[in-house]
Structure formats: structure tokens, C-alpha cells
Tab-separated table of C-alpha atoms and ligand atoms in Angstrom:
chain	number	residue	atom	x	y	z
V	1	UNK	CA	13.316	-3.285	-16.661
V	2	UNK	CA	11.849	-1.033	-13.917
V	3	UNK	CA	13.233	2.445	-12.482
V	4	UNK	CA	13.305	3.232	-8.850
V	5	UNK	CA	14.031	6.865	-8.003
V	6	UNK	CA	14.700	7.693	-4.155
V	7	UNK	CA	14.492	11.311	-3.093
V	8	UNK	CA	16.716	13.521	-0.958
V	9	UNK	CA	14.865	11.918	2.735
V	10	UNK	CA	15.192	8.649	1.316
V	11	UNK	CA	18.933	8.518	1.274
V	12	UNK	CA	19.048	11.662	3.765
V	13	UNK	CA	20.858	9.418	6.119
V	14	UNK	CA	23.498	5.945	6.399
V	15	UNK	CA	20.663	4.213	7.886
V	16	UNK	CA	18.152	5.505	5.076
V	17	UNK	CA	20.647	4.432	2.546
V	18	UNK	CA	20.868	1.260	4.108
V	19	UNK	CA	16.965	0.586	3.547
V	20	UNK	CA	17.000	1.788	-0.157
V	21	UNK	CA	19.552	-1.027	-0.759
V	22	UNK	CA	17.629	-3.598	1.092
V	23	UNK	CA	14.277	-2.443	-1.358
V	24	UNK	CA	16.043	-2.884	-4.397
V	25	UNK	CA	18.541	-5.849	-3.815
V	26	UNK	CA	15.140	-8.640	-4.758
V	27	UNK	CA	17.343	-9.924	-7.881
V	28	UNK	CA	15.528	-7.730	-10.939
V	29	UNK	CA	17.565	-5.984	-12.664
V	30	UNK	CA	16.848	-2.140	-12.521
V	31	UNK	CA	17.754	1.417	-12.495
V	32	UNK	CA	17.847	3.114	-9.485
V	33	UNK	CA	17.993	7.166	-9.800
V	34	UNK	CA	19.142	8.717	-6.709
V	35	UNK	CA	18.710	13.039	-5.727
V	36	UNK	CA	21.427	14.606	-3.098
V	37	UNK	CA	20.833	13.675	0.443
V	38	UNK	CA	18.309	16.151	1.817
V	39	UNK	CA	19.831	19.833	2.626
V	40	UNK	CA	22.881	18.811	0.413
V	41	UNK	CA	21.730	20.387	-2.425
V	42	UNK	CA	20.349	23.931	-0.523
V	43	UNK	CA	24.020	23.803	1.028
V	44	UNK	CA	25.699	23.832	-2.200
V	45	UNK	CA	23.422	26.839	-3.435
V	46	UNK	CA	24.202	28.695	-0.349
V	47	UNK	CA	28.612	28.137	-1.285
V	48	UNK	CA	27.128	29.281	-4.773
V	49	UNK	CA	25.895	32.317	-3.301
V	50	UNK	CA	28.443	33.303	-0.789
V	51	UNK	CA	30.843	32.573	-4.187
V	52	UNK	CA	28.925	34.651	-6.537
V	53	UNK	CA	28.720	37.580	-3.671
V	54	UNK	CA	32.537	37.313	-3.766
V	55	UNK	CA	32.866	36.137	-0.064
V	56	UNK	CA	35.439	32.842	0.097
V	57	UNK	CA	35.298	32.514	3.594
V	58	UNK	CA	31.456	32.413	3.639
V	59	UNK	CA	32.156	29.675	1.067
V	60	UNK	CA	34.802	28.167	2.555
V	61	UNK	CA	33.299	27.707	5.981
V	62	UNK	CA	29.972	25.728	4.326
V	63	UNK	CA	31.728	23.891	2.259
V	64	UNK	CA	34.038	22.518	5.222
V	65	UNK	CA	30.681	22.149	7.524
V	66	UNK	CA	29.269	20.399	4.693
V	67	UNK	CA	32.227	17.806	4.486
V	68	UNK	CA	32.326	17.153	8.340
V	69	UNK	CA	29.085	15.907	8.033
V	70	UNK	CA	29.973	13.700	5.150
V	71	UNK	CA	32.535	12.216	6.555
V	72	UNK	CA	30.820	10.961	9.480
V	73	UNK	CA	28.180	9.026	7.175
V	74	UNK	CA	31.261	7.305	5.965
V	75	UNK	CA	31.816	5.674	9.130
V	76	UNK	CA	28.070	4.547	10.110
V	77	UNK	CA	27.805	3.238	6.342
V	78	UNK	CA	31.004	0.756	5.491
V	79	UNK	CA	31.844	-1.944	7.722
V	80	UNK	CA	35.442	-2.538	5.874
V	81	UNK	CA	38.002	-0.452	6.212
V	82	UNK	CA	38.665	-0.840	2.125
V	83	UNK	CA	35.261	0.425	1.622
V	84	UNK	CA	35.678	3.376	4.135
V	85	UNK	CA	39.277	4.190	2.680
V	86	UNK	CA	37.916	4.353	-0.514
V	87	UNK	CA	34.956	6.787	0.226
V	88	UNK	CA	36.638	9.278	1.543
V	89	UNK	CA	39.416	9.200	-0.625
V	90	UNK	CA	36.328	9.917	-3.009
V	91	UNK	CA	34.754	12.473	-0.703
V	92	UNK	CA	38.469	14.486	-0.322
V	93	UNK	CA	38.733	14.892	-4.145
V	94	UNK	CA	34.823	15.999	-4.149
V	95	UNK	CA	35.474	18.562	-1.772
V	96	UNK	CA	39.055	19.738	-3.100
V	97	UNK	CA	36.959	20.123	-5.836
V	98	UNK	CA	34.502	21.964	-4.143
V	99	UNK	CA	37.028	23.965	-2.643
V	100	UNK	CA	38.701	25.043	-5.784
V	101	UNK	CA	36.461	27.131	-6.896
V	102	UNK	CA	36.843	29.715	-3.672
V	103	UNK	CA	39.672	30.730	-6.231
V	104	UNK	CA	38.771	32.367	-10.125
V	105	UNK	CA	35.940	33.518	-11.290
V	106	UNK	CA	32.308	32.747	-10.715
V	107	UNK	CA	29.690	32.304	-13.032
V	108	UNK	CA	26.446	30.262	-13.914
V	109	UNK	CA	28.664	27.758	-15.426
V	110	UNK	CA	30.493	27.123	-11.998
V	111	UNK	CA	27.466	27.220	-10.198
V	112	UNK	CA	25.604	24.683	-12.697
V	113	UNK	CA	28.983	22.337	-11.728
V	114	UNK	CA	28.818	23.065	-7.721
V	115	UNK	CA	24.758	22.452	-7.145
V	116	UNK	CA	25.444	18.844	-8.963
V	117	UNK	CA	27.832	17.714	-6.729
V	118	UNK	CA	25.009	15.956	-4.241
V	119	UNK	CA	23.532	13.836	-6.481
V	120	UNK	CA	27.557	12.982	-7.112
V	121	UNK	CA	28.602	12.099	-3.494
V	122	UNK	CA	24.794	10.102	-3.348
V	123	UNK	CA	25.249	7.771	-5.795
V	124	UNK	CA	29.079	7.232	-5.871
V	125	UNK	CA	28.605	6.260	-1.809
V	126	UNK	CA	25.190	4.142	-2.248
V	127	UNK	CA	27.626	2.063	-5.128
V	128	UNK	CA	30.279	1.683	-2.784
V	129	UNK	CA	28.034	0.274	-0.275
V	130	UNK	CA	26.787	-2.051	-2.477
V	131	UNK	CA	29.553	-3.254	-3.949
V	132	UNK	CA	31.199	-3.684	-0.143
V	133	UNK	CA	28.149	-5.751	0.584
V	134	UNK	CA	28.117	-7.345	-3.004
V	135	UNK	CA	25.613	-6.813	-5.016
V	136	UNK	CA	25.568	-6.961	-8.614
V	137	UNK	CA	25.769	-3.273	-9.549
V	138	UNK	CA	27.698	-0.332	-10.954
V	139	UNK	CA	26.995	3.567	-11.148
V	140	UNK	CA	25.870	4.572	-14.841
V	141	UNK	CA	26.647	8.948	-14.900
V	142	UNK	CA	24.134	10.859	-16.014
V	143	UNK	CA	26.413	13.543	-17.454
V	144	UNK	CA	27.287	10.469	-20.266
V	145	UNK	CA	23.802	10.596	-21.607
V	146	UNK	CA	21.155	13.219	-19.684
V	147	UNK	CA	20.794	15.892	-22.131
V	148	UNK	CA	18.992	19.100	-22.941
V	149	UNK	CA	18.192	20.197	-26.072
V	150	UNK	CA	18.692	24.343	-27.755
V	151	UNK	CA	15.401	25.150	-26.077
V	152	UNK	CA	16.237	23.671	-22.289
V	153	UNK	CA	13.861	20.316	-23.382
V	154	UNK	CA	15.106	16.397	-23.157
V	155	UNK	CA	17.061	15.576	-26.256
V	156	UNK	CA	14.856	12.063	-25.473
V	157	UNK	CA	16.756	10.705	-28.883
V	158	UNK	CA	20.039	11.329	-27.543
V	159	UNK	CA	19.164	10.023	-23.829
V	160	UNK	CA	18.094	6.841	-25.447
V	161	UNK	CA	21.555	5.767	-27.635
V	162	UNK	CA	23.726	7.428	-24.746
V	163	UNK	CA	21.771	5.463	-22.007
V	164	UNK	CA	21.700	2.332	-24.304
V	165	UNK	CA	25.427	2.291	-24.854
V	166	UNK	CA	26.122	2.540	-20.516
V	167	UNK	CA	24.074	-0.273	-20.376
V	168	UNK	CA	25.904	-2.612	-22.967
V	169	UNK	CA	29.150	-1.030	-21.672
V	170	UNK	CA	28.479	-2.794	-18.398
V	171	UNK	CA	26.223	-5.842	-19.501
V	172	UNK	CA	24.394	-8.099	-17.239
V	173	UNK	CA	24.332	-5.569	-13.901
V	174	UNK	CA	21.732	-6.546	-11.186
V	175	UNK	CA	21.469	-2.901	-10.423
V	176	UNK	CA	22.552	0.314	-12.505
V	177	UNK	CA	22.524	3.483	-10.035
V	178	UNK	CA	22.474	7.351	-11.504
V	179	UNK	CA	22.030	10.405	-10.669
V	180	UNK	CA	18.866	12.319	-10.811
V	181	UNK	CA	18.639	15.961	-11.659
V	182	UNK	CA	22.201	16.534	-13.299
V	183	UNK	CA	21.883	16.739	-17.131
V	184	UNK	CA	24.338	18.496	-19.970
V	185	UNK	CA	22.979	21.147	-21.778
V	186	UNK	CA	23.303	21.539	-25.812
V	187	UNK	CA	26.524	22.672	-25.854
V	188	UNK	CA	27.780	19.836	-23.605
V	189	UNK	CA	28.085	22.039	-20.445
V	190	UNK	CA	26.685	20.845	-16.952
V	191	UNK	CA	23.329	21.640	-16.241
V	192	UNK	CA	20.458	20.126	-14.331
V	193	UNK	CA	16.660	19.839	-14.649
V	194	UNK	CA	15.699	22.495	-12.098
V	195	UNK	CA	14.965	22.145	-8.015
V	196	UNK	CA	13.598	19.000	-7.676
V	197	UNK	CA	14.190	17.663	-10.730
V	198	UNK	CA	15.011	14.139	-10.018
V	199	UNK	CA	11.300	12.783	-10.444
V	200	UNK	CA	12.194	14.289	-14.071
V	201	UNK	CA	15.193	11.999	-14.578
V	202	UNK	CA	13.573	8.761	-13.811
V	203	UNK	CA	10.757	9.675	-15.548
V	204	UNK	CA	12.723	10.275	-18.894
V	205	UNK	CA	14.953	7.240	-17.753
V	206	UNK	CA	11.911	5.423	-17.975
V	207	UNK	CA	10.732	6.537	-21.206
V	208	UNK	CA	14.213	6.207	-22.867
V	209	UNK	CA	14.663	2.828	-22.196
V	210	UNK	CA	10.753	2.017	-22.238
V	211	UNK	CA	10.660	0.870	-18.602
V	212	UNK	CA	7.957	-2.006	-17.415
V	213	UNK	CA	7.067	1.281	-14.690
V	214	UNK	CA	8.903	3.734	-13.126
V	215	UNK	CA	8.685	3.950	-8.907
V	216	UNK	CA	8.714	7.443	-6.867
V	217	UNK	CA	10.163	6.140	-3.732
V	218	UNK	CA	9.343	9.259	-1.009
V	219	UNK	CA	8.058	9.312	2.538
V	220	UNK	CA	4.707	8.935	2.486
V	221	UNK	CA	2.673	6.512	1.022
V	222	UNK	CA	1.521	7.676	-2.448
V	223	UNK	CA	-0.730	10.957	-3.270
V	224	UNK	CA	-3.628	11.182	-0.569
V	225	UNK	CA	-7.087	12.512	-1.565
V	226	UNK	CA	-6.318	15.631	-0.036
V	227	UNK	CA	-3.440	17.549	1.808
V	228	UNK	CA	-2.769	15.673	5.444
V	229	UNK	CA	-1.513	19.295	6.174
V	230	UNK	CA	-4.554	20.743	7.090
V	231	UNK	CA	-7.055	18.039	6.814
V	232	UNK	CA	-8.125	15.034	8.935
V	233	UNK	CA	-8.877	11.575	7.867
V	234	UNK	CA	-6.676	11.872	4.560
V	235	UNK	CA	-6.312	8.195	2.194
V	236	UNK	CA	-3.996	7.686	-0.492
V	237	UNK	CA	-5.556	7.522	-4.168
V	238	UNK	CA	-5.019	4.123	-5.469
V	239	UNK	CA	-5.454	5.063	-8.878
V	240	UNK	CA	-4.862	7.860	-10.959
V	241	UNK	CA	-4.881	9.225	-14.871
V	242	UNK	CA	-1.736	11.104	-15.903
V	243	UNK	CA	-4.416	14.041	-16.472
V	244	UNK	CA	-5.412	13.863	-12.785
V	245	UNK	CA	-1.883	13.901	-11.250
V	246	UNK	CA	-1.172	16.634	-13.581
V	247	UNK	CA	-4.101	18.805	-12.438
V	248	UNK	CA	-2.733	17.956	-8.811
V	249	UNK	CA	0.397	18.788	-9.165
V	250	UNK	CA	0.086	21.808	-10.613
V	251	UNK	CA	-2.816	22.922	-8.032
V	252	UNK	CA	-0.314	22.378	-5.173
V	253	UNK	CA	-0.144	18.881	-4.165
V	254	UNK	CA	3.052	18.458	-3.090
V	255	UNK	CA	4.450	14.746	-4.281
V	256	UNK	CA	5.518	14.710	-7.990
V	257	UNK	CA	6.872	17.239	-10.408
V	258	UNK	CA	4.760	18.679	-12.927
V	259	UNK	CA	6.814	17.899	-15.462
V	260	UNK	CA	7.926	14.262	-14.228
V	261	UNK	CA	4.912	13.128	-15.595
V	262	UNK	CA	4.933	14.364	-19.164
V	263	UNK	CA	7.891	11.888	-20.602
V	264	UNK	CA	6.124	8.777	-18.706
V	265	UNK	CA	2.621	9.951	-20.033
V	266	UNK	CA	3.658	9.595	-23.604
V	267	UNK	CA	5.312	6.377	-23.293
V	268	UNK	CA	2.620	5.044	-21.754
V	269	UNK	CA	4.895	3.754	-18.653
V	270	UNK	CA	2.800	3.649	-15.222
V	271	UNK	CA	4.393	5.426	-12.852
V	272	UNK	CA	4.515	3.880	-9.077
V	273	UNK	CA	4.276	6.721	-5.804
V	274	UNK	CA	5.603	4.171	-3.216
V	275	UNK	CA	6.687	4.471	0.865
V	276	UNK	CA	10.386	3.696	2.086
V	277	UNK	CA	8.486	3.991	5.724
V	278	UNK	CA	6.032	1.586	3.958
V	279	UNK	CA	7.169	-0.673	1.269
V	280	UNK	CA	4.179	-2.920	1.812
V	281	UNK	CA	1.401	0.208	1.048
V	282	UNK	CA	-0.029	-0.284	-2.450
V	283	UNK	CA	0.707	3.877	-2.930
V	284	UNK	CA	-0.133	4.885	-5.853
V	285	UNK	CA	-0.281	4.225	-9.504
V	286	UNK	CA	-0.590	6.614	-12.040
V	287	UNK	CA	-0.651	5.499	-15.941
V	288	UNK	CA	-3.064	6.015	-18.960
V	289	UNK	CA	-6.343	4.482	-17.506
V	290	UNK	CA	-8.806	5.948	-15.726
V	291	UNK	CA	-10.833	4.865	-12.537
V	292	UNK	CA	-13.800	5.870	-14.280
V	293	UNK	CA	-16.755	8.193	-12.491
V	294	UNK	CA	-15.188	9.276	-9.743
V	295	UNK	CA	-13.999	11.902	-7.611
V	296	UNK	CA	-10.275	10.966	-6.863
V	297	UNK	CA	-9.316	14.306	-4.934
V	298	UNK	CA	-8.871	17.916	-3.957
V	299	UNK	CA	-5.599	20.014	-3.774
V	300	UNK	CA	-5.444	23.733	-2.920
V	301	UNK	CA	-3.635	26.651	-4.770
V	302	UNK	CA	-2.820	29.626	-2.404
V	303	UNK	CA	-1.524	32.942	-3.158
V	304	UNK	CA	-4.178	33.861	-5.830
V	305	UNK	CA	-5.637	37.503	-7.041
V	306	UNK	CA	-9.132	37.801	-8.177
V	307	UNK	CA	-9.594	40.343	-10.535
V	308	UNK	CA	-13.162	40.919	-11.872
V	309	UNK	CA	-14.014	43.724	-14.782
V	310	UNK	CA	-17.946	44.704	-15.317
V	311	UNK	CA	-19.067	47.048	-18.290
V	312	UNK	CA	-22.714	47.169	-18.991
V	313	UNK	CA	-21.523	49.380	-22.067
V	314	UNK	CA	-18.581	46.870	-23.912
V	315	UNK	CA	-19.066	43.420	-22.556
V	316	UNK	CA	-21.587	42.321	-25.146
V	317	UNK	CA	-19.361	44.008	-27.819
V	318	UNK	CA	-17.074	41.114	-29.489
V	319	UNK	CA	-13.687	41.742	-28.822
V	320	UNK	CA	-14.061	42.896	-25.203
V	321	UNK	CA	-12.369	39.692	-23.796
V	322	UNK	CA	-9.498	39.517	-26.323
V	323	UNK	CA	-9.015	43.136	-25.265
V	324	UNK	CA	-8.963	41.939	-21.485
V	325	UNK	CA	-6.514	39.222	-22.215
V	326	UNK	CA	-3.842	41.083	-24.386
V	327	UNK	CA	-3.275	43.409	-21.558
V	328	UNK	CA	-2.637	40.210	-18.984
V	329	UNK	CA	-0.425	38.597	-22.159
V	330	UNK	CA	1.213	42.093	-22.343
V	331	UNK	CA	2.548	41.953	-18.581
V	332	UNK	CA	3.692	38.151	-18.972
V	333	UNK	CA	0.481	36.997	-16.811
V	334	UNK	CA	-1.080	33.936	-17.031
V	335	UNK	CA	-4.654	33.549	-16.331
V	336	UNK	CA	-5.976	30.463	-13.694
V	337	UNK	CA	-9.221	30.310	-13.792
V	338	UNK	CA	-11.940	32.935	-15.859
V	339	UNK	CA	-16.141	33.360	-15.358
V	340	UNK	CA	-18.054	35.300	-17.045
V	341	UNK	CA	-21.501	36.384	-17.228
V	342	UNK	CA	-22.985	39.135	-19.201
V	343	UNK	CA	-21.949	42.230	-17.674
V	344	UNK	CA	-18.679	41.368	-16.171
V	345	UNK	CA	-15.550	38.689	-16.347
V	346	UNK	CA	-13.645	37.368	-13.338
V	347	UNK	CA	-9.957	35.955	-13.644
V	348	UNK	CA	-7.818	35.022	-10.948
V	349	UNK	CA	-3.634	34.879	-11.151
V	350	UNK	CA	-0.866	33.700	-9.078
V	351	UNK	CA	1.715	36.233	-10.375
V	352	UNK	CA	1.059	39.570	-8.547
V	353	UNK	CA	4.333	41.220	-10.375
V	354	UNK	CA	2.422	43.612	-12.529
V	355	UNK	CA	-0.764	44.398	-10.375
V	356	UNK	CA	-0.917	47.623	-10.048
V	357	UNK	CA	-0.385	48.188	-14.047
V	358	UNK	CA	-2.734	45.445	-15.454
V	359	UNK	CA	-5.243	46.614	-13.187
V	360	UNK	CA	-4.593	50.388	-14.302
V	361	UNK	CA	-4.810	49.255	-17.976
V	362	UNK	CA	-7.949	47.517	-17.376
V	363	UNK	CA	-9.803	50.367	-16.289
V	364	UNK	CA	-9.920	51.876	-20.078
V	365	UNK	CA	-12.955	49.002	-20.188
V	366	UNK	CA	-14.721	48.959	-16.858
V	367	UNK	CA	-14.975	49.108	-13.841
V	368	UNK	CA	-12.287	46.826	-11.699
V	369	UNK	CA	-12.231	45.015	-8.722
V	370	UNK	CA	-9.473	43.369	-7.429
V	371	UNK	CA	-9.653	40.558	-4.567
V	372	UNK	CA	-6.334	39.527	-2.462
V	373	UNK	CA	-5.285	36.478	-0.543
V	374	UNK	CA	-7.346	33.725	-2.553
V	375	UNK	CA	-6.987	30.432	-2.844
V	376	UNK	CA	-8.121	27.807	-5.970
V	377	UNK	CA	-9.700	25.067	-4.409
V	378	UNK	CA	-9.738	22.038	-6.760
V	379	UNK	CA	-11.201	18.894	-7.444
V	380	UNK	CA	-10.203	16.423	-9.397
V	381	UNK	CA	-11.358	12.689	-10.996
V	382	UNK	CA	-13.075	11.780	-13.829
V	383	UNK	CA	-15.621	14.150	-14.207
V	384	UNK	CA	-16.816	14.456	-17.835
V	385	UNK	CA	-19.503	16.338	-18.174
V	386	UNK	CA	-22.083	13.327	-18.319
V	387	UNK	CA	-21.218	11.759	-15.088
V	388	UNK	CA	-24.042	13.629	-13.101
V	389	UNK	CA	-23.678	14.852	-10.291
V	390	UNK	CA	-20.250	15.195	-9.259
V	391	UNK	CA	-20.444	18.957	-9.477
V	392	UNK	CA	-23.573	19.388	-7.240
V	393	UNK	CA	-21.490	17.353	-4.700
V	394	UNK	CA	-18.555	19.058	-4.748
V	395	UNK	CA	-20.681	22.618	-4.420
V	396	UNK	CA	-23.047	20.938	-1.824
V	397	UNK	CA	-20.043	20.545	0.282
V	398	UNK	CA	-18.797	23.854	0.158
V	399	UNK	CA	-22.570	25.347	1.663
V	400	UNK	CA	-21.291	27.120	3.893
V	401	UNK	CA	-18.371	28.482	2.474
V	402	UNK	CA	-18.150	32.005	0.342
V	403	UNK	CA	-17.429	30.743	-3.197
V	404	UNK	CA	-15.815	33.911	-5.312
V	405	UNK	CA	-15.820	31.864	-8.657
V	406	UNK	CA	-16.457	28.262	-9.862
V	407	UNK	CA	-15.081	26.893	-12.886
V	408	UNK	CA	-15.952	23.335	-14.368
V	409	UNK	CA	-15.759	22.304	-17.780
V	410	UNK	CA	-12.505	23.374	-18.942
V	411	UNK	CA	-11.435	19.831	-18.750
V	412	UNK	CA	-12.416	16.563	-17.811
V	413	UNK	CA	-10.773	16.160	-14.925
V	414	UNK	CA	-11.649	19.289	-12.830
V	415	UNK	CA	-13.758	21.460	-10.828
V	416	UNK	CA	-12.026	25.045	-8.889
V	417	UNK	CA	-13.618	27.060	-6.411
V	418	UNK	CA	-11.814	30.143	-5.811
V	419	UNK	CA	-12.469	30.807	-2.196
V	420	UNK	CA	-10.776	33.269	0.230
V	421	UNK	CA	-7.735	31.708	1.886
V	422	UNK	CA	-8.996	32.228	5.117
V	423	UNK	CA	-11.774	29.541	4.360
V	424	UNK	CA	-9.104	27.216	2.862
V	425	UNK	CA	-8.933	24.924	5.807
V	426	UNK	CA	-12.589	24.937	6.584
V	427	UNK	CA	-13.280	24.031	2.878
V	428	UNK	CA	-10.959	21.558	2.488
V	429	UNK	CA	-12.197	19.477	5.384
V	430	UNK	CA	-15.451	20.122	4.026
V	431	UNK	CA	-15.010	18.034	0.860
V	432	UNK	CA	-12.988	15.326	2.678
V	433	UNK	CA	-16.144	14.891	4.724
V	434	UNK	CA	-18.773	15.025	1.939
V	435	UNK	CA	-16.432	13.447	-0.699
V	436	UNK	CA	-14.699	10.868	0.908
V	437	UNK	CA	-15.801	10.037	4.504
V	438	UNK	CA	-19.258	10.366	4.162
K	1	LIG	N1	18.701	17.453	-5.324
K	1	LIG	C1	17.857	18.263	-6.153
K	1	LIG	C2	17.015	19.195	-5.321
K	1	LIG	O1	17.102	19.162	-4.111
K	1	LIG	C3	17.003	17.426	-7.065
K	1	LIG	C4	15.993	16.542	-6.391
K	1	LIG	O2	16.074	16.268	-5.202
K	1	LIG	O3	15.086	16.087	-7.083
K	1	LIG	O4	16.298	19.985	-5.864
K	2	MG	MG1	14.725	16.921	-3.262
């Protein structure tokens, strides 16, 4: 069995839920994970907030703004009056509901309850259009089997007898819809898997029930070589390893979740990044194999601090960089990317919290100097160390640009420039050229 997951712009209107239903009515049976319609989910943070700042009305007025909307979908999306009767009869108890907590206290727990509610109204309106139109299906809820463990982690044991049990509990479904991003916590209380988080839920979805693949429906068609945000002449990546959309991810391209990789990754599931605007594209596919000896592409990190220490007197002393570090471990700062050579070690950081003190501390051992506005540059493929010359590309490419540090060799999969972020656009247009358009 496969798992689609659809993202807030995919259902973000009728007419956008409309086209999700025509992609996954083809006959296979599936599970199709669904996020909020897009600004649903900020709009229920913002009651949250006017709730937990004591202000009702505040709350009151979004929440009623909120429905409005709502209940104008209702009438572009069901062509029978049953079906339309029977949405908003759903959508009047959802925001009652919603309502009811303008009275009582306000906690985390409430708020955990109120920011779920999209991915609620989503599915249980997607179902009802299918069933008006009808298709095979029925809505499976997450809250009956997405689970956390004690230390905020999947409890993927538990997701896998819960989940198996909704599916024999409603046997021989064309299409099982759930929500993304809502989960229980330990204790049984609602949570959910953080902004964003439905990429997460399909992803364990997919491992739980060891899916054929997993799909990441979004708006564009599948992770381009570099970001179409500042660059010209971008391409999707066909192929990618789990290592590469990792390193990606995390260095700021903006298409999957981190984490949504890591369950799919162990089960070995290839995971689909595929085009509502474009169901035809190939996208991309991201799984266990590698496209081997190649650069695949670069993604750009902004917001870093360069910090570089140089002691003619301690660096050759052993201990000087564990002495460095514990002072960065002491102020709960993790460390991008290091260099070092024999007088002096560069770091960079993204956290800028604790500045002023780390640098203070690391005076005791040197002289320090900091640089501001940064950005990583990095790029990624398969690049182990005996594939020549993928390194003198990527640095041939950058000729003209200051490079601050370079790092390569810390993993397979990776090169990083740090670069001032004033150069960032330049740069990154640079390697498109050299890398990939040449
Ligand atoms: N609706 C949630 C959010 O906006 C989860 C998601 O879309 O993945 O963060
Ligand atoms: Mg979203």
C-alpha cells in the first residue's frame, strides 16, 4: 500500500481539494495524510494566543472570521444538499468547540487541543466529499493510534498495532484519509509533531505499515538543485540518498522536514516529492540508493556567526580544542562547521543567544574574532573522498567569491563554504552555472 500526504496549499482551497481527490481516486488502495488548509493552522495559534493573553474577544472575533471562511468552502465543495447539511452541521460543533474554550482556563493542554483542529475540519470535509461523490473511503483518526513516547519520540510499536487495528476495523477501503501532524502524547493527551509536522506523519505512516513508498504531494515539482528563490535556471533532482535530502534539509532547502525522513530511511521506504500543479513531473525520489559520483545540489544556510580563536602559545597544546568546545557545550551552542590550522580554529553557529559570553569566555585562550551575517553555502551529492574532483569544482566556481571557511570531509555527502551573506546570491548562481548549466 502507498501513502500520499497533501500539504496545507494542496487542500488550501474547494477547488484544490477537488484535485487531490481526482489524484488519488486511480483504484489502489492507499492512505492519504492530509495537514490544515493553509493559514488554518497560524489562525488557530493566533485564538491560542489571544486565549492565553486572557483576551476572549480577540479570540472570539478569529475564531468567528475563521468559521465564515469555512463555511463558504462548504458551498463551492458539495453539490447535494445532504452532503452540505452534513458539513456544517460538522463545522458548527467544531467551532462550538472552538468557541468553548473563550470560557475556563488556558493552558498548553488546551492549546495542544485548539492548533489540531485544522487537520480535523481537512480531513473530515475531504471524506465527506468523497463519500458524496462515492468513492470507496473512510477517515482513519490519528488520535486512535499517532503516538509519542516519554521522551517526545514515535512510539513506532504502538503506531503499528493501533494503525493495524483501524485498518481491519474498516476492511477493504479504496482510500483511508488521516490527519497529519496531530499525535497523543505518553500520557494519552493531545499533542502534535511540531509546525509542519505532517511530512512526519506520513513518513511514520509509511514505516508502520511498511508502505510500497510514501508521496510528498506540495506545489512544486520535487527538490530542485538549488533554491529557485534567488537563482536562475533551477531543475529538480531526480534522485536522491536519504543522506543527501537530509544534508538539504537541514542546510535550508525548504521542501521536506528534517525529521520526515528519518522513520522512512530506516524502513527502507522511498519516499516520492511529487507536483499537484504537475502530477505528470517525475519529482523526486528519495530512498537508500545513491546516484553515484555526482553533484546533486546546493542549499544555503543564512543567519550564521563566524567565530575564529588564534593562540600561537596553546593551540599545539592537546586539550586546547576540547577547552574551546566545553565553553560552546556550556552555553547550549551547537557548532556548524569547524577549520583549523595550526595557530588558530574557526567555528561558525546559527544560535547567537549567548554571543557576547562565549566569546568573553573564549578570550582566556586567544585572541577572538567574531564575523556577523554569514551564510553556509553547501553542496551536496555523492562525494566520497575518491571521486576526484568534485571539490576543485565546487571551489573553482566560487573564484570570485570571498570564502571565510571550507569544510569537506565530514561526510560523504558534503562540501560548505561559509561565505558572507551578502555574496549568497552571487555564489549561488555561481555553482548553478559551473555545476549544472555548464
Ligand atoms: N498544519 C500544520 C502546520 O501548519 C502541520 C503541517 O502542515 O504539516 O504546521
Ligand atoms: Mg503546512
Amino acid at each position: 500500500m502507498k501513502v500520499l500526504k497533501f500539504g496545507g496549499t494542496s487542500v488550501g482551497t474547494p477547488q484544490r481539494m477537488k484535485d487531490v481527490v481526482k489524484l488519488i481516486t486511480d483504484g489502489e488502495q492507499k492512505i492519504v495524510v492530509l495537514s490544515a488548509m493553509s493559514g488554518t493552522t497560524n489562525s488557530l495559534i493566533e485564538i491560542s494566543d489571544y486565549l492565553y493573553k486572557k483576551n476572549p474577544e480577540g479570540a472570539m472575533e478569529t475564531i468567528n472570521t475563521l468559521e465564515q471562511k469555512y463555511k463558504k468552502h462548504v458551498d463551492e465543495l458539495y453539490t447535494t444538499d445532504e452532503y452540505k447539511k452534513k458539513t456544517l452541521e460538522f463545522l458548527k460543533q467544531e467551532f462550538d468547540y472552538l468557541r468553548s474554550f473563550t470560557k475556563g482556563i488556558f493552558t498548553m493542554f488546551e492549546e495542544k487541543i485548539i492548533v489540531g483542529q485544522g487537520e480535523i475540519m481537512s480531513t473530515n470535509m475531504v471524506t465527506n466529499y468523497l463519500l458524496e461523490q462515492g468513492h470507496n473511503a473512510t477517515l482513519i483518526p490519528a488520535l486512535e493510534f499517532m503516538r509519542t513516547d516519554k521522551n517526545a519520540e514515535p512510539d513506532l510499536q504502538y503506531i503499528r498495532e493501533k494503525l493495524k487495528v483501524q485498518l481491519e476495523e474498516n476492511p477493504g477501503k479504496e482510500i483511508y484519509i488521516t490527519q497529519g501532524f496531530i499525535c497523543r502524547n505518553a500520557y494519552g493527551e493531545v499533542d502534535n509533531l511540531q509546525r509542519g509536522g505532517s511530512d512526519y506523519s506520513a513518513s511514520l505512516i509509511g514505516a508502520a505499515i511498511e508502505a510500497s513508498e510514501i508521496q510528498i504531494w506540495t506545489d512544486i515539482d520535487g527538490m530542485h538543485n538549488n533554491d529557485p528563490r534567488f537563482v536562475d535556471k533551477t531543475a529538480p533532482v531526480s534522485h536522491l540518498h536519504f543522506e543527501e535530502a537530509a544534508e538539504l534539509a537541514y542546510f535550508g532547502a525548504k521542501i521536506l522536514h528534517p525529521t520526515c525522513v528519518q522513520p522512512a530511511k530506516f524502513a527502507g521506504i522511498p519516499v516520492k516529492l511529487l507536483n499537484t500543479m504537475d502530477p505528470e513531473a517525475a519529482g523526486t525520489v528519495i530512498s537508500n540508493e545513491t546516484e553515484a559520483k555526482k553533484i546533486k545540489a546546493v542549499a544555503a544556510k543564512d543567519n550564521i556567526t563566524a567565530i575564529n580563536i588564534t593562540s600561537s602559545r596553546m593551540l599545539l597544546a592537546h586539550g586546547f580544542l576540547r577547552k574551546v568546545f566545553e565553553i560552546f557545550e556550556s552555553y547550549k551552542t551547537s557548532i556548524d562547521m569547524i577549520t583549523t590550522s595550526e595557530v588558530g580554529v574557526s567555528v561558525s553557529i546559527d544560535n547567537k543567544t549567548n554571543l557576547n559570553s562565549i566569546v568573553d569566555e573564549l578570550k582566556k585562550f586567544g585572541r577572538v574574532n567574531v564575523d556577523e551575517d554569514m551564510c553556509i553555502i553547501c553542496v551536496v551529492g555523492d562525494l566520497e573522498w575518491h571521486n576526484v574532483g568534485f571539490e576543485a569544482k565546487a571551489t573553482e566556481a566560487l573564484k570570485d567569491i570571498p570564502v571565510r571557511m571550507i569544510s569537506y570531509g565530514g561526510s560523504n555527502h558534503n562540501i560548505s563554504f561559509l561565505i558572507s551573506a551578502d555574496d549568497k546570491k552571487r555564489a549561488l548562481q555561481a555553482l548553478s552555472d559551473k555545476l549544472f548549466n555548464a
